The first five atom37 places (N, CA, C, CB, O) and aatype in JSON, in Angstrom:
{
  "aatype": [12, 6, 13, 13, 13, 19, 9, 17, 19, 18, 0, 1, 6, 11, 19, 19, 8, 19, 7, 3, 15, 10, 8, 8, 3, 19, 0, 15, 0, 2, 0, 16, 3, 9, 15, 15, 0, 13, 19, 19, 7, 7, 19, 8, 1, 6, 6, 10, 7, 4, 6, 10, 7, 16, 10, 14, 16, 11, 3, 6, 10, 6, 11, 10, 13, 10, 11, 8, 11, 6, 2, 1, 16, 8, 19, 19, 14, 11, 10, 11, 9],
  "atom_mask": [
    [1, 1, 1, 1, 1],
    [1, 1, 1, 1, 1],
    [1, 1, 1, 1, 1],
    [1, 1, 1, 1, 1],
    [1, 1, 1, 1, 1],
    [1, 1, 1, 1, 1],
    [1, 1, 1, 1, 1],
    [1, 1, 1, 1, 1],
    [1, 1, 1, 1, 1],
    [1, 1, 1, 1, 1],
    [1, 1, 1, 1, 1],
    [1, 1, 1, 1, 1],
    [1, 1, 1, 1, 1],
    [1, 1, 1, 1, 1],
    [1, 1, 1, 1, 1],
    [1, 1, 1, 1, 1],
    [1, 1, 1, 1, 1],
    [1, 1, 1, 1, 1],
    [1, 1, 1, 0, 1],
    [1, 1, 1, 1, 1],
    [1, 1, 1, 1, 1],
    [1, 1, 1, 1, 1],
    [1, 1, 1, 1, 1],
    [1, 1, 1, 1, 1],
    [1, 1, 1, 1, 1],
    [1, 1, 1, 1, 1],
    [1, 1, 1, 1, 1],
    [1, 1, 1, 1, 1],
    [1, 1, 1, 1, 1],
    [1, 1, 1, 1, 1],
    [1, 1, 1, 1, 1],
    [1, 1, 1, 1, 1],
    [1, 1, 1, 1, 1],
    [1, 1, 1, 1, 1],
    [1, 1, 1, 1, 1],
    [1, 1, 1, 1, 1],
    [1, 1, 1, 1, 1],
    [1, 1, 1, 1, 1],
    [1, 1, 1, 1, 1],
    [1, 1, 1, 1, 1],
    [1, 1, 1, 0, 1],
    [1, 1, 1, 0, 1],
    [1, 1, 1, 1, 1],
    [1, 1, 1, 1, 1],
    [1, 1, 1, 1, 1],
    [1, 1, 1, 1, 1],
    [1, 1, 1, 1, 1],
    [1, 1, 1, 1, 1],
    [1, 1, 1, 0, 1],
    [1, 1, 1, 1, 1],
    [1, 1, 1, 1, 1],
    [1, 1, 1, 1, 1],
    [1, 1, 1, 0, 1],
    [1, 1, 1, 1, 1],
    [1, 1, 1, 1, 1],
    [1, 1, 1, 1, 1],
    [1, 1, 1, 1, 1],
    [1, 1, 1, 1, 1],
    [1, 1, 1, 1, 1],
    [1, 1, 1, 1, 1],
    [1, 1, 1, 1, 1],
    [1, 1, 1, 1, 1],
    [1, 1, 1, 1, 1],
    [1, 1, 1, 1, 1],
    [1, 1, 1, 1, 1],
    [1, 1, 1, 1, 1],
    [1, 1, 1, 1, 1],
    [1, 1, 1, 1, 1],
    [1, 1, 1, 1, 1],
    [1, 1, 1, 1, 1],
    [1, 1, 1, 1, 1],
    [1, 1, 1, 1, 1],
    [1, 1, 1, 1, 1],
    [1, 1, 1, 1, 1],
    [1, 1, 1, 1, 1],
    [1, 1, 1, 1, 1],
    [1, 1, 1, 1, 1],
    [1, 1, 1, 1, 1],
    [1, 1, 1, 1, 1],
    [1, 1, 1, 1, 1],
    [1, 1, 1, 1, 1]
  ],
  "atom_positions": [
    [[105.78, 62.23, 64.2], [106.95, 62.16, 65.04], [108.05, 61.41, 64.27], [106.63, 61.47, 66.39], [107.8, 60.35, 63.7]],
    [[109.23, 61.96, 64.26], [110.36, 61.32, 63.57], [111.33, 60.71, 64.57], [111.09, 62.33, 62.67], [111.58, 61.27, 65.63]],
    [[111.85, 59.58, 64.2], [112.86, 58.92, 65.01], [114.09, 58.67, 64.16], [112.33, 57.59, 65.61], [113.97, 58.42, 62.96]],
    [[115.23, 58.75, 64.76], [116.45, 58.41, 64.04], [117.45, 57.82, 65.0], [117.03, 59.65, 63.33], [117.39, 58.05, 66.21]],
    [[118.35, 57.07, 64.46], [119.39, 56.44, 65.26], [120.74, 56.92, 64.77], [119.29, 54.9, 65.19], [120.96, 57.1, 63.57]],
    [[121.64, 57.12, 65.7], [123.01, 57.48, 65.37], [123.9, 56.34, 65.84], [123.42, 58.84, 66.03], [123.8, 55.9, 66.98]],
    [[124.74, 55.87, 64.98], [125.63, 54.77, 65.33], [127.06, 55.29, 65.35], [125.49, 53.59, 64.33], [127.56, 55.86, 64.38]],
    [[127.71, 55.08, 66.5], [129.13, 55.4, 66.63], [129.88, 54.08, 66.71], [129.41, 56.3, 67.89], [129.4, 53.11, 67.28]],
    [[131.03, 54.07, 66.13], [131.84, 52.85, 66.18], [133.11, 53.16, 66.96], [132.18, 52.33, 64.73], [133.9, 54.03, 66.59]],
    [[133.29, 52.43, 68.05], [134.47, 52.59, 68.9], [135.06, 51.21, 69.18], [134.11, 53.33, 70.23], [134.36, 50.2, 69.12]],
    [[136.32, 51.18, 69.49], [136.96, 49.94, 69.91], [136.4, 49.54, 71.27], [138.52, 50.09, 69.96], [136.12, 50.41, 72.11]],
    [[136.24, 48.25, 71.5], [135.66, 47.76, 72.77], [136.37, 48.31, 74.0], [135.72, 46.25, 72.8], [135.73, 48.58, 75.01]],
    [[137.67, 48.46, 73.91], [138.41, 48.93, 75.09], [138.16, 50.41, 75.39], [139.9, 48.7, 74.88], [138.64, 50.91, 76.41]],
    [[137.43, 51.11, 74.54], [137.11, 52.52, 74.78], [135.65, 52.72, 75.18], [137.42, 53.35, 73.53], [135.17, 53.85, 75.28]],
    [[134.94, 51.6, 75.41], [133.52, 51.67, 75.74], [133.29, 51.08, 77.13], [132.67, 50.91, 74.68], [133.91, 50.08, 77.5]],
    [[132.39, 51.71, 77.88], [131.98, 51.16, 79.18], [130.46, 51.3, 79.29], [132.71, 51.89, 80.38], [129.9, 52.35, 78.98]],
    [[129.82, 50.24, 79.72], [128.37, 50.25, 79.94], [128.15, 50.6, 81.4], [127.7, 48.87, 79.56], [128.61, 49.88, 82.28]],
    [[127.44, 51.69, 81.66], [127.2, 52.16, 83.03], [125.75, 51.86, 83.39], [127.5, 53.69, 83.16], [124.84, 52.2, 82.64]],
    [[125.54, 51.23, 84.53], [124.18, 50.97, 84.95], [124.1, 50.38, 86.34], [0.0, 0.0, 0.0], [125.1, 49.98, 86.93]],
    [[122.87, 50.34, 86.86], [122.65, 49.88, 88.23], [122.05, 48.49, 88.33], [121.77, 50.85, 88.95], [121.81, 48.0, 89.43]],
    [[121.8, 47.85, 87.21], [121.18, 46.52, 87.23], [122.17, 45.45, 86.81], [119.95, 46.49, 86.32], [122.72, 45.49, 85.71]],
    [[122.39, 44.49, 87.7], [123.25, 43.37, 87.34], [122.6, 42.54, 86.24], [123.55, 42.5, 88.57], [123.29, 42.0, 85.37]],
    [[121.28, 42.42, 86.28], [120.55, 41.58, 85.32], [120.49, 42.18, 83.93], [119.15, 41.32, 85.81], [120.46, 41.45, 82.94]],
    [[120.47, 43.49, 83.83], [120.34, 44.14, 82.53], [121.64, 44.79, 82.08], [119.24, 45.18, 82.58], [122.18, 44.45, 81.02]],
    [[122.15, 45.71, 82.86], [123.32, 46.5, 82.45], [124.61, 45.7, 82.45], [123.47, 47.7, 83.36], [125.3, 45.62, 81.44]],
    [[124.93, 45.11, 83.59], [126.18, 44.35, 83.69], [126.12, 43.1, 82.83], [126.47, 43.97, 85.16], [127.11, 42.75, 82.17]],
    [[124.98, 42.42, 82.81], [124.84, 41.22, 81.98], [125.0, 41.56, 80.5], [123.46, 40.56, 82.22], [125.63, 40.81, 79.76]],
    [[124.44, 42.69, 80.06], [124.58, 43.12, 78.66], [126.03, 43.42, 78.32], [123.71, 44.35, 78.39], [126.52, 43.05, 77.25]],
    [[126.71, 44.1, 79.22], [128.12, 44.4, 79.0], [128.93, 43.11, 78.9], [128.67, 45.29, 80.13], [129.78, 42.97, 78.01]],
    [[128.68, 42.18, 79.81], [129.39, 40.91, 79.78], [129.11, 40.14, 78.49], [129.01, 40.06, 80.99], [130.01, 39.54, 77.9]],
    [[127.85, 40.15, 78.05], [127.45, 39.41, 76.84], [128.1, 39.99, 75.58], [125.93, 39.42, 76.7], [128.31, 39.28, 74.6]],
    [[128.4, 41.29, 75.61], [128.99, 41.94, 74.43], [130.49, 42.19, 74.6], [128.28, 43.26, 74.16], [131.12, 42.83, 73.77]],
    [[131.04, 41.66, 75.69], [132.48, 41.74, 75.94], [133.0, 43.17, 76.03], [133.23, 41.01, 74.87], [134.05, 43.5, 75.47]],
    [[132.24, 44.03, 76.75], [132.73, 45.37, 77.02], [132.8, 45.58, 78.53], [131.81, 46.45, 76.35], [132.21, 44.82, 79.29]],
    [[133.52, 46.61, 78.95], [133.64, 46.93, 80.37], [132.31, 47.41, 80.93], [134.73, 48.0, 80.59], [131.45, 47.9, 80.19]],
    [[132.16, 47.26, 82.24], [130.94, 47.75, 82.88], [131.28, 48.51, 84.15], [129.98, 46.59, 83.2], [132.26, 48.2, 84.83]],
    [[130.47, 49.5, 84.45], [130.57, 50.24, 85.7], [129.25, 50.05, 86.43], [130.89, 51.78, 85.45], [128.22, 50.62, 86.05]],
    [[129.28, 49.26, 87.49], [128.09, 48.97, 88.27], [127.85, 50.11, 89.26], [128.23, 47.62, 89.02], [128.73, 50.43, 90.06]],
    [[126.66, 50.71, 89.2], [126.29, 51.82, 90.08], [125.58, 51.23, 91.31], [125.39, 52.87, 89.34], [124.45, 50.75, 91.21]],
    [[126.24, 51.28, 92.45], [125.74, 50.67, 93.68], [124.46, 51.34, 94.17], [126.81, 50.74, 94.77], [123.6, 50.67, 94.74]],
    [[124.32, 52.64, 93.97], [123.19, 53.38, 94.51], [121.9, 53.23, 93.73], [0.0, 0.0, 0.0], [121.07, 54.14, 93.73]],
    [[121.71, 52.11, 93.06], [120.52, 51.9, 92.25], [119.65, 50.76, 92.76], [0.0, 0.0, 0.0], [119.39, 50.66, 93.96]],
    [[119.23, 49.91, 91.86], [118.25, 48.87, 92.19], [118.73, 47.85, 93.21], [117.84, 48.16, 90.95], [117.91, 47.22, 93.88]],
    [[120.02, 47.66, 93.36], [120.54, 46.68, 94.32], [120.98, 47.31, 95.64], [121.71, 45.93, 93.7], [121.54, 46.62, 96.5]],
    [[120.75, 48.61, 95.81], [121.22, 49.31, 97.02], [120.62, 48.71, 98.29], [120.87, 50.8, 96.94], [121.35, 48.47, 99.25]],
    [[119.33, 48.48, 98.31], [118.71, 47.92, 99.52], [119.21, 46.5, 99.79], [117.18, 47.91, 99.38], [119.41, 46.12, 100.95]],
    [[119.4, 45.73, 98.73], [119.93, 44.37, 98.89], [121.32, 44.39, 99.52], [119.97, 43.65, 97.54], [121.68, 43.51, 100.29]],
    [[122.1, 45.42, 99.16], [123.45, 45.57, 99.73], [123.41, 46.2, 101.11], [124.32, 46.41, 98.8], [124.36, 46.06, 101.88]],
    [[122.31, 46.89, 101.44], [122.18, 47.51, 102.75], [123.11, 48.69, 102.96], [0.0, 0.0, 0.0], [123.59, 48.91, 104.07]],
    [[123.36, 49.46, 101.9], [124.25, 50.62, 102.05], [123.5, 51.92, 101.81], [125.45, 50.5, 101.09], [122.49, 51.95, 101.11]],
    [[124.01, 52.97, 102.37], [123.44, 54.3, 102.2], [123.76, 54.82, 100.8], [123.96, 55.28, 103.28], [124.78, 54.47, 100.22]],
    [[122.87, 55.67, 100.29], [123.09, 56.27, 98.98], [124.4, 57.07, 98.98], [121.9, 57.19, 98.6], [124.64, 57.87, 99.88]],
    [[125.22, 56.84, 97.99], [126.49, 57.55, 97.87], [127.65, 56.88, 98.56], [0.0, 0.0, 0.0], [128.76, 57.41, 98.55]],
    [[127.41, 55.71, 99.16], [128.5, 54.98, 99.82], [128.73, 53.65, 99.12], [128.18, 54.76, 101.31], [127.87, 53.16, 98.39]],
    [[129.88, 53.1, 99.35], [130.2, 51.78, 98.8], [130.16, 50.73, 99.9], [131.59, 51.8, 98.12], [130.64, 50.97, 101.01]],
    [[129.6, 49.57, 99.61], [129.67, 48.47, 100.58], [131.08, 47.91, 100.61], [128.65, 47.35, 100.23], [131.94, 48.31, 99.82]],
    [[131.33, 46.99, 101.52], [132.65, 46.37, 101.58], [132.88, 45.51, 100.34], [132.79, 45.52, 102.88], [131.95, 45.15, 99.63]],
    [[134.13, 45.2, 100.1], [134.49, 44.33, 98.97], [133.81, 42.97, 99.11], [136.02, 44.16, 98.88], [133.33, 42.41, 98.13]],
    [[133.77, 42.43, 100.33], [133.14, 41.14, 100.57], [131.64, 41.18, 100.25], [133.35, 40.71, 102.03], [131.11, 40.24, 99.65]],
    [[130.97, 42.25, 100.66], [129.53, 42.39, 100.37], [129.28, 42.44, 98.87], [128.97, 43.65, 101.04], [128.32, 41.85, 98.37]],
    [[130.14, 43.16, 98.15], [130.0, 43.23, 96.69], [130.23, 41.88, 96.05], [130.98, 44.26, 96.12], [129.48, 41.47, 95.16]],
    [[131.25, 41.18, 96.48], [131.56, 39.87, 95.92], [130.41, 38.88, 96.14], [132.85, 39.31, 96.52], [130.1, 38.09, 95.26]],
    [[129.78, 38.94, 97.33], [128.63, 38.07, 97.61], [127.48, 38.38, 96.65], [128.17, 38.24, 99.08], [126.83, 37.46, 96.15]],
    [[127.24, 39.67, 96.4], [126.17, 40.08, 95.49], [126.45, 39.57, 94.08], [126.02, 41.61, 95.48], [125.56, 39.03, 93.42]],
    [[127.69, 39.73, 93.6], [128.04, 39.3, 92.25], [127.95, 37.78, 92.11], [129.45, 39.78, 91.89], [127.51, 37.27, 91.08]],
    [[128.36, 37.07, 93.13], [128.25, 35.6, 93.11], [126.79, 35.16, 93.12], [128.99, 34.98, 94.31], [126.4, 34.25, 92.39]],
    [[125.98, 35.81, 93.93], [124.56, 35.47, 94.03], [123.86, 35.64, 92.68], [123.88, 36.35, 95.1], [123.04, 34.8, 92.29]],
    [[124.19, 36.71, 91.99], [123.52, 37.01, 90.7], [124.3, 36.48, 89.5], [123.33, 38.51, 90.56], [123.88, 36.65, 88.35]],
    [[125.43, 35.84, 89.77], [126.25, 35.23, 88.72], [126.66, 36.22, 87.62], [125.5, 34.06, 88.08], [126.66, 35.89, 86.44]],
    [[127.0, 37.42, 88.04], [127.5, 38.45, 87.13], [128.73, 39.09, 87.74], [126.41, 39.52, 86.83], [128.85, 39.18, 88.96]],
    [[129.63, 39.53, 86.9], [130.83, 40.21, 87.37], [131.0, 41.51, 86.6], [132.09, 39.31, 87.2], [130.66, 41.58, 85.42]],
    [[131.5, 42.51, 87.25], [131.63, 43.84, 86.66], [133.11, 44.19, 86.53], [130.9, 44.89, 87.51], [133.98, 43.52, 87.07]],
    [[133.37, 45.27, 85.8], [134.73, 45.76, 85.65], [135.04, 46.82, 86.71], [134.94, 46.33, 84.23], [136.12, 46.83, 87.29]],
    [[134.08, 47.71, 86.94], [134.25, 48.84, 87.87], [133.01, 48.95, 88.76], [134.49, 50.19, 87.1], [131.94, 48.44, 88.42]],
    [[133.17, 49.62, 89.9], [132.05, 49.9, 90.81], [132.1, 51.36, 91.2], [132.11, 48.98, 92.07], [133.16, 51.88, 91.55]],
    [[130.95, 52.04, 91.14], [130.86, 53.44, 91.58], [129.68, 53.55, 92.55], [130.68, 54.41, 90.35], [128.71, 52.82, 92.41]],
    [[129.76, 54.47, 93.53], [128.69, 54.57, 94.52], [127.38, 55.11, 93.94], [129.13, 55.46, 95.64], [126.31, 54.61, 94.28]],
    [[127.45, 56.11, 93.06], [126.25, 56.66, 92.44], [126.65, 57.38, 91.16], [125.49, 57.62, 93.41], [127.82, 57.67, 90.93]],
    [[125.65, 57.66, 90.36], [125.88, 58.38, 89.11], [125.18, 59.7, 89.19], [125.4, 57.57, 87.88], [123.97, 59.76, 89.4]],
    [[125.93, 60.77, 89.03], [125.35, 62.12, 89.1], [125.67, 62.82, 87.79], [125.9, 62.93, 90.32], [126.83, 62.94, 87.39]],
    [[124.63, 63.26, 87.16], [124.82, 63.96, 85.87], [124.62, 65.44, 86.06], [123.85, 63.43, 84.8], [124.74, 66.2, 85.1]]
  ]
}
């Protein structure tokens, strides 16, 4: 089995880390100083108490970010590929 890696180089302002975990995705984006798009419909959905594909209130999101001590750049309800 062969493995290879491809490295692309982009300016930080042209990169966004998309993910549903504040502990992994958003924290990694913050640690590397790039933008993040937090996907609400993932691992924190039940904690937020929202239906899949919907966004919680701004206050509910702020409470979640404060609780986990992470902040994001953008918020999306779900990711569909």
